[in-house]
CSV table of C-alpha atoms and ligand atoms in Angstrom, one decimal:
chain,number,residue,atom,x,y,z
A,1,ALA,CA,-0.5,0.2,-0.5
A,2,ARG,CA,1.1,4.2,-1.1
A,3,PRO,CA,0.6,5.8,1.4
A,4,ILE,CA,-2.2,8.9,0.1
A,5,ARG,CA,-2.4,12.4,1.6
A,6,LEU,CA,-5.5,13.8,2.2
A,7,ALA,CA,-7.4,17.1,3.3
A,8,VAL,CA,-9.2,17.4,5.7
A,9,ASN,CA,-12.1,19.7,6.7
A,10,LEU,CA,-15.0,20.3,9.1
A,11,HIS,CA,-17.4,22.0,9.7
A,12,ARG,CA,-19.8,23.2,12.2
A,13,TYR,CA,-23.3,23.0,12.1
A,14,GLY,CA,-26.4,22.3,13.9
A,15,GLU,CA,-26.3,21.5,17.7
A,16,GLY,CA,-22.5,20.1,18.4
A,17,ARG,CA,-23.2,18.4,14.7
A,18,THR,CA,-20.6,18.4,12.5
A,19,LEU,CA,-19.7,17.7,9.1
A,20,ILE,CA,-16.2,15.6,8.1
A,21,LEU,CA,-15.3,16.0,4.6
A,22,SER,CA,-12.4,14.5,3.1
A,23,ARG,CA,-10.5,14.9,-0.2
A,24,ASP,CA,-7.1,12.4,-2.0
A,25,VAL,CA,-5.0,16.0,-2.5
A,26,THR,CA,-2.3,12.6,-3.4
A,27,ALA,CA,-2.8,13.7,-7.5
A,28,VAL,CA,-2.8,16.7,-7.2
A,29,GLU,CA,0.4,17.2,-4.4
A,30,GLN,CA,2.6,14.6,-7.2
A,31,ALA,CA,1.8,17.1,-10.2
A,32,GLU,CA,3.1,20.1,-8.0
A,33,ALA,CA,5.7,18.3,-7.2
A,34,MET,CA,6.2,17.4,-10.9
A,35,ARG,CA,6.3,21.2,-12.0
A,36,ARG,CA,8.6,21.7,-9.4
A,37,ASP,CA,10.9,20.0,-10.5
A,38,PHE,CA,10.7,20.9,-13.7
A,39,VAL,CA,10.8,24.7,-12.8
A,40,ALA,CA,14.3,24.0,-11.5
A,41,ASN,CA,15.7,22.0,-14.2
A,42,VAL,CA,15.1,24.4,-16.4
A,43,SER,CA,16.4,27.4,-14.3
A,44,HIS,CA,19.6,25.0,-13.5
A,45,GLU,CA,19.7,23.9,-17.5
A,46,ILE,CA,19.2,27.9,-18.5
A,47,ARG,CA,21.4,29.3,-15.6
A,48,THR,CA,24.8,27.6,-16.5
A,49,PRO,CA,25.3,28.7,-19.3
A,50,LEU,CA,24.3,32.4,-19.3
A,51,THR,CA,26.9,31.6,-15.7
A,52,VAL,CA,29.1,30.7,-17.8
A,53,LEU,CA,28.5,33.5,-21.1
A,54,THR,CA,28.7,36.0,-18.6
A,55,GLY,CA,32.5,34.8,-17.0
A,56,PHE,CA,33.4,35.4,-21.4
A,57,VAL,CA,32.0,38.3,-21.0
A,58,GLU,CA,34.1,39.5,-18.1
A,59,THR,CA,37.0,37.9,-19.5
A,60,LEU,CA,36.7,40.1,-22.6
A,61,GLN,CA,35.8,43.5,-20.3
A,62,THR,CA,39.0,43.3,-18.5
A,63,LEU,CA,41.7,41.5,-20.1
A,64,PRO,CA,43.5,42.7,-23.3
A,65,LEU,CA,43.8,39.8,-25.7
A,66,GLU,CA,45.2,38.8,-28.7
A,67,VAL,CA,42.1,38.8,-32.1
A,68,SER,CA,42.8,35.1,-31.8
A,69,GLU,CA,42.3,34.4,-28.1
A,70,ARG,CA,39.2,37.1,-28.8
A,71,ALA,CA,38.1,35.1,-31.0
A,72,HIS,CA,38.4,31.4,-29.9
A,73,TYR,CA,36.5,32.9,-26.0
A,74,LEU,CA,33.9,34.3,-28.8
A,75,ASN,CA,33.2,31.1,-30.1
A,76,LEU,CA,32.0,30.0,-27.2
A,77,MET,CA,29.7,32.1,-25.9
A,78,ALA,CA,28.6,31.1,-29.4
A,79,GLN,CA,28.4,27.8,-27.9
A,80,GLN,CA,26.9,28.5,-24.6
A,81,ALA,CA,23.9,31.0,-26.1
A,82,SER,CA,23.1,27.9,-28.8
A,83,ARG,CA,22.8,25.7,-26.3
A,84,MET,CA,19.9,27.7,-24.1
A,85,GLN,CA,18.1,28.7,-27.6
A,86,GLY,CA,18.3,25.1,-28.5
A,87,VAL,CA,16.8,24.3,-24.0
A,88,VAL,CA,14.1,26.8,-25.3
A,89,SER,CA,13.7,26.0,-27.9
A,90,ASP,CA,12.2,22.7,-27.1
A,91,LEU,CA,11.2,23.7,-24.6
A,92,LEU,CA,8.3,25.7,-27.0
A,93,THR,CA,8.0,22.5,-29.1
A,94,LEU,CA,7.1,20.3,-25.5
A,95,SER,CA,4.6,23.0,-24.8
A,96,ARG,CA,2.6,23.7,-27.8
A,97,LEU,CA,3.1,19.9,-28.4
A,98,GLU,CA,0.7,19.8,-24.3
A,99,GLY,CA,-1.2,23.2,-25.9
A,100,SER,CA,-2.8,21.5,-29.1
A,101,PRO,CA,-5.5,18.7,-29.8
A,102,PRO,CA,-4.1,15.9,-31.8
A,103,PRO,CA,-3.7,15.7,-35.4
A,104,GLY,CA,-6.2,14.9,-37.8
A,105,ARG,CA,-5.4,11.3,-39.8
A,106,SER,CA,-5.9,14.0,-43.8
A,107,GLU,CA,-3.2,15.0,-44.0
A,108,SER,CA,-0.6,12.0,-45.4
A,109,VAL,CA,3.0,11.4,-44.7
A,110,PRO,CA,4.8,9.1,-47.3
A,111,VAL,CA,7.5,7.2,-45.3
A,112,ALA,CA,9.6,7.7,-48.7
A,113,GLN,CA,9.5,12.0,-47.6
A,114,LEU,CA,10.6,10.7,-44.1
A,115,MET,CA,13.1,8.9,-44.7
A,116,THR,CA,14.8,10.5,-47.1
A,117,GLN,CA,14.9,13.9,-44.5
A,118,GLY,CA,16.5,11.9,-42.1
A,119,GLU,CA,18.8,10.4,-43.8
A,120,GLN,CA,19.8,14.1,-45.7
A,121,GLU,CA,20.0,15.6,-41.1
A,122,GLY,CA,21.5,12.9,-40.2
A,123,GLN,CA,24.9,12.4,-42.5
A,124,ALA,CA,24.9,16.3,-42.3
A,125,LEU,CA,25.1,15.6,-38.3
A,126,SER,CA,27.2,13.1,-38.5
A,127,THR,CA,30.1,15.3,-40.7
A,128,VAL,CA,30.1,18.0,-39.0
A,129,LEU,CA,30.4,15.7,-35.7
A,130,GLY,CA,33.8,14.0,-37.8
A,131,ARG,CA,32.8,11.1,-37.2
A,132,LYS,CA,31.7,8.5,-40.4
A,133,HIS,CA,29.5,6.6,-39.8
A,134,THR,CA,27.8,4.9,-42.0
A,135,LEU,CA,24.1,5.1,-42.9
A,136,VAL,CA,21.6,2.1,-43.7
A,137,PHE,CA,18.0,3.5,-44.8
A,138,PRO,CA,16.0,1.3,-46.8
A,139,GLU,CA,16.2,2.0,-51.2
A,140,THR,CA,12.7,4.2,-52.1
A,141,GLU,CA,10.8,2.0,-54.0
A,142,THR,CA,11.1,-0.5,-51.3
A,143,LEU,CA,8.8,1.5,-49.6
A,144,GLY,CA,5.7,1.8,-51.8
A,145,ASN,CA,3.7,4.5,-51.4
A,146,ALA,CA,3.7,3.3,-47.3
A,147,ALA,CA,2.4,6.2,-45.4
A,148,LEU,CA,1.7,7.8,-42.2
A,149,LEU,CA,-1.6,9.6,-41.6
A,150,GLY,CA,-0.6,12.6,-39.0
A,151,ALA,CA,1.3,15.8,-38.4
A,152,SER,CA,4.0,15.6,-40.7
A,153,GLN,CA,6.6,18.6,-39.5
A,154,GLU,CA,5.2,16.4,-35.6
A,155,LEU,CA,6.4,12.8,-37.5
A,156,ARG,CA,9.7,14.8,-38.8
A,157,SER,CA,11.2,16.0,-35.5
A,158,ALA,CA,10.1,12.1,-34.2
A,159,LEU,CA,12.1,10.8,-36.9
A,160,SER,CA,14.5,13.3,-36.8
A,161,ASN,CA,15.4,13.4,-32.8
A,162,LEU,CA,16.0,9.7,-33.0
A,163,VAL,CA,18.5,9.7,-35.9
A,164,GLY,CA,20.7,12.0,-33.9
A,165,ASN,CA,20.4,10.5,-31.3
A,166,ALA,CA,21.8,7.8,-32.5
A,167,ILE,CA,24.3,8.8,-34.4
A,168,ARG,CA,25.1,11.5,-31.4
A,169,TYR,CA,25.9,9.0,-29.3
A,170,THR,CA,27.6,6.1,-31.3
A,171,PRO,CA,31.3,6.4,-32.1
A,172,ALA,CA,32.7,7.6,-34.6
A,173,GLY,CA,32.4,4.6,-37.9
A,174,GLY,CA,29.7,2.6,-36.1
A,175,THR,CA,26.1,1.8,-37.9
A,176,ILE,CA,23.2,3.5,-38.1
A,177,THR,CA,20.1,1.3,-39.2
A,178,VAL,CA,16.3,2.4,-40.1
A,179,THR,CA,13.9,0.5,-41.1
A,180,TRP,CA,10.0,0.7,-42.0
A,181,THR,CA,8.0,-2.6,-41.0
A,182,VAL,CA,4.4,-3.0,-41.3
A,183,LEU,CA,3.8,-5.5,-38.6
A,184,ASP,CA,2.8,-9.3,-38.2
A,185,GLY,CA,2.0,-9.3,-34.2
A,186,ARG,CA,4.3,-12.9,-34.2
A,187,GLU,CA,7.8,-11.2,-33.0
A,188,PRO,CA,6.4,-11.3,-29.1
A,189,GLY,CA,6.9,-8.0,-27.3
A,190,ARG,CA,7.5,-5.6,-30.9
A,191,GLY,CA,3.8,-4.9,-31.2
A,192,ALA,CA,0.2,-5.9,-32.6
A,193,ALA,CA,-1.3,-7.1,-36.6
A,194,GLY,CA,-1.2,-4.5,-39.2
A,195,GLU,CA,0.9,-1.0,-36.8
A,196,GLY,CA,3.8,0.3,-38.3
A,197,GLU,CA,7.3,0.4,-36.8
A,198,LEU,CA,9.8,3.1,-37.9
A,199,ALA,CA,13.4,1.7,-36.3
A,200,VAL,CA,16.3,3.2,-35.4
A,201,ARG,CA,18.8,1.2,-34.5
A,202,ASP,CA,22.8,2.2,-33.4
A,203,SER,CA,25.8,0.3,-33.0
A,204,GLY,CA,25.8,3.0,-29.7
A,205,PRO,CA,27.0,2.2,-26.2
A,206,GLY,CA,23.8,0.2,-25.5
A,207,ILE,CA,22.3,1.5,-22.2
A,208,ALA,CA,21.8,-0.3,-18.5
A,209,SER,CA,18.2,-1.4,-18.5
A,210,GLU,CA,17.4,0.7,-15.0
A,211,HIS,CA,17.9,3.8,-17.1
A,212,ILE,CA,15.7,3.2,-19.5
A,213,PRO,CA,12.1,3.2,-18.3
A,214,ARG,CA,13.0,7.7,-17.1
A,215,LEU,CA,14.2,8.5,-20.5
A,216,THR,CA,11.6,9.5,-22.4
A,217,GLU,CA,11.5,12.1,-18.6
A,218,ARG,CA,12.3,15.6,-19.5
A,219,PHE,CA,16.5,16.7,-18.9
A,220,TYR,CA,16.6,13.3,-18.3
A,221,ARG,CA,20.4,11.7,-19.5
A,222,VAL,CA,22.5,8.8,-18.9
A,223,ASP,CA,25.8,10.6,-18.9
A,224,ARG,CA,25.3,14.6,-19.2
A,225,SER,CA,28.8,15.9,-19.9
A,226,ARG,CA,28.3,12.8,-23.7
A,227,SER,CA,24.5,14.6,-23.7
A,228,ARG,CA,25.7,18.1,-23.5
A,229,GLU,CA,28.9,17.6,-25.9
A,230,THR,CA,26.8,16.6,-28.7
A,231,GLY,CA,23.9,19.5,-28.5
A,232,GLY,CA,21.8,18.0,-26.5
A,233,THR,CA,19.1,19.2,-24.4
A,234,GLY,CA,18.1,16.9,-22.1
A,235,LEU,CA,14.5,16.6,-24.2
A,236,GLY,CA,15.0,15.2,-27.2
A,237,LEU,CA,12.9,11.7,-25.9
A,238,ALA,CA,10.6,14.1,-23.7
A,239,ILE,CA,9.3,15.3,-27.6
A,240,VAL,CA,9.1,12.1,-29.3
A,241,LYS,CA,6.7,10.3,-26.8
A,242,HIS,CA,4.2,13.1,-26.9
A,243,VAL,CA,4.4,13.1,-30.0
A,244,MET,CA,3.8,9.5,-30.4
A,245,GLN,CA,0.8,9.6,-27.6
A,246,ARG,CA,-0.4,12.1,-29.4
A,247,HIS,CA,-0.4,9.7,-32.8
A,248,GLY,CA,-2.3,7.1,-30.7
A,249,GLY,CA,1.2,5.3,-30.8
A,250,ARG,CA,4.2,5.4,-29.0
A,251,LEU,CA,8.0,4.7,-28.6
A,252,ARG,CA,9.3,1.6,-27.4
A,253,ILE,CA,13.1,1.4,-26.7
A,254,ALA,CA,15.5,-1.3,-26.8
A,255,SER,CA,19.0,-1.5,-25.7
A,256,GLN,CA,21.7,-3.0,-23.6
A,257,PRO,CA,25.0,-2.6,-22.6
A,258,GLY,CA,26.9,-3.0,-25.6
A,259,ALA,CA,25.1,-4.1,-28.0
A,260,GLY,CA,23.8,-1.5,-29.5
A,261,SER,CA,20.1,0.4,-29.2
A,262,THR,CA,16.7,0.7,-31.3
A,263,PHE,CA,14.6,3.3,-30.0
A,264,ALA,CA,11.1,2.7,-32.2
A,265,LEU,CA,8.0,4.5,-33.2
A,266,VAL,CA,5.3,2.4,-32.8
A,267,PHE,CA,2.0,4.1,-35.2
A,268,PRO,CA,-1.3,1.6,-34.9
A,269,PRO,CA,-2.9,0.7,-37.9
A,270,MET,CA,-5.2,3.0,-37.7
A,271,ARG,CA,-1.8,5.7,-38.6
A,272,VAL,CA,-0.8,3.9,-41.1
A,273,ARG,CA,-1.4,4.1,-44.5
A,274,SER,CA,0.0,-0.2,-46.4
A,275,GLU,CA,0.4,-0.5,-50.3
A,276,ALA,CA,2.4,-2.9,-50.9
A,277,PRO,CA,5.1,-1.7,-53.8
A,278,VAL,CA,3.3,-2.1,-57.1
A,279,VAL,CA,4.4,-4.7,-58.8
A,280,ALA,CA,5.0,-5.6,-62.8
A,281,GLY,CA,2.5,-8.0,-64.2
A,282,LYS,CA,0.2,-8.1,-61.3
B,301,LIG,P1,19.5,14.4,-25.0
B,301,LIG,O1,19.3,15.5,-26.0
B,301,LIG,O2,20.6,14.8,-24.2
B,301,LIG,O3,20.6,13.2,-25.5
B,301,LIG,P2,16.8,12.4,-25.3
B,301,LIG,O4,15.9,13.6,-24.1
B,301,LIG,O5,17.2,13.2,-26.3
B,301,LIG,O6,17.9,13.8,-24.6
B,301,LIG,O7,17.5,11.7,-24.8
B,301,LIG,C1,18.0,11.5,-23.0
B,301,LIG,C2,19.1,10.8,-23.0
B,301,LIG,O8,19.6,8.8,-23.1
B,301,LIG,C3,20.4,11.0,-23.2
B,301,LIG,O9,21.0,11.6,-22.2
B,301,LIG,C4,20.7,9.2,-23.6
B,301,LIG,O10,22.6,8.9,-21.9
B,301,LIG,C5,20.3,8.3,-23.5
B,301,LIG,N1,20.1,8.0,-25.2
B,301,LIG,C6,19.3,8.7,-26.1
B,301,LIG,N2,19.5,7.5,-27.0
B,301,LIG,C7,20.4,6.7,-27.0
B,301,LIG,C8,21.6,6.3,-27.9
B,301,LIG,N3,20.4,6.1,-29.4
B,301,LIG,N4,22.3,6.1,-27.1
B,301,LIG,C9,22.7,5.0,-25.8
B,301,LIG,N5,22.1,6.4,-25.5
B,301,LIG,C10,21.7,7.6,-25.7
């Protein structure tokens, strides 16, 4: 049994009569505690780069520096500013997702289009990080007319977060493989028949099981410094989780230390339009 918190009010009425009203406020208090944690986290995430930034400004103001040294400091300042920008922009995305009704099914987003865009972004990020990964995406023809019914911008950002993470956490020379599958429901734990799965698998370090359930919490990171080094805000998977909830789907995470990770977007059949590629002669 878990303890609950009760709010109790006593009302006197009539002669010697008392009405006792009690309300279970456990959920209210939990929500309040979460809100406080969240505000504390946001403040911390913004204050840290701001402190560094202010320090550099003072350095530039007080020390007579060579041109090359100035450039070095300005570079570091730009990094901190862009970190803050990243956090604020992800927070805005989250709050927009929370505040708007779930997307309808009128927009049809070709899986091939999502893949092409994911691959381009992935290549660009891998090049920026100088890691020479191998990216394996499905050939466009094999995807036929497969499409997802939902908000294209949200779907793009979900895939781009997963591809981005795979690249950021996978060391140089690693492989990232992206697949599209309409599930047949026969593989235990993967999903039900007719669900559509967009999966991103990497050959990275993998994640210990105790962290997995917490990865979609805002600002939860397994390794703080590795996340920051590559421009992580700690909000990417929280955004992905929201997008999937809004589409009636879910995020499936399978990972083991040393064996890489798979992050899969699983969509319910009502969001999946799968037409097999047209085969000549049939
Ligand atoms: P971040 O901006 O820190 O990457 P995310 O919400 O995207 O934030 O991810 C949360 C944490 O999950 C990361 O800090 C990292 O520890 C872990 N993680 C996410 N994707 C991977 C991956 N492909 N391989 C290993 N760890 C990962």
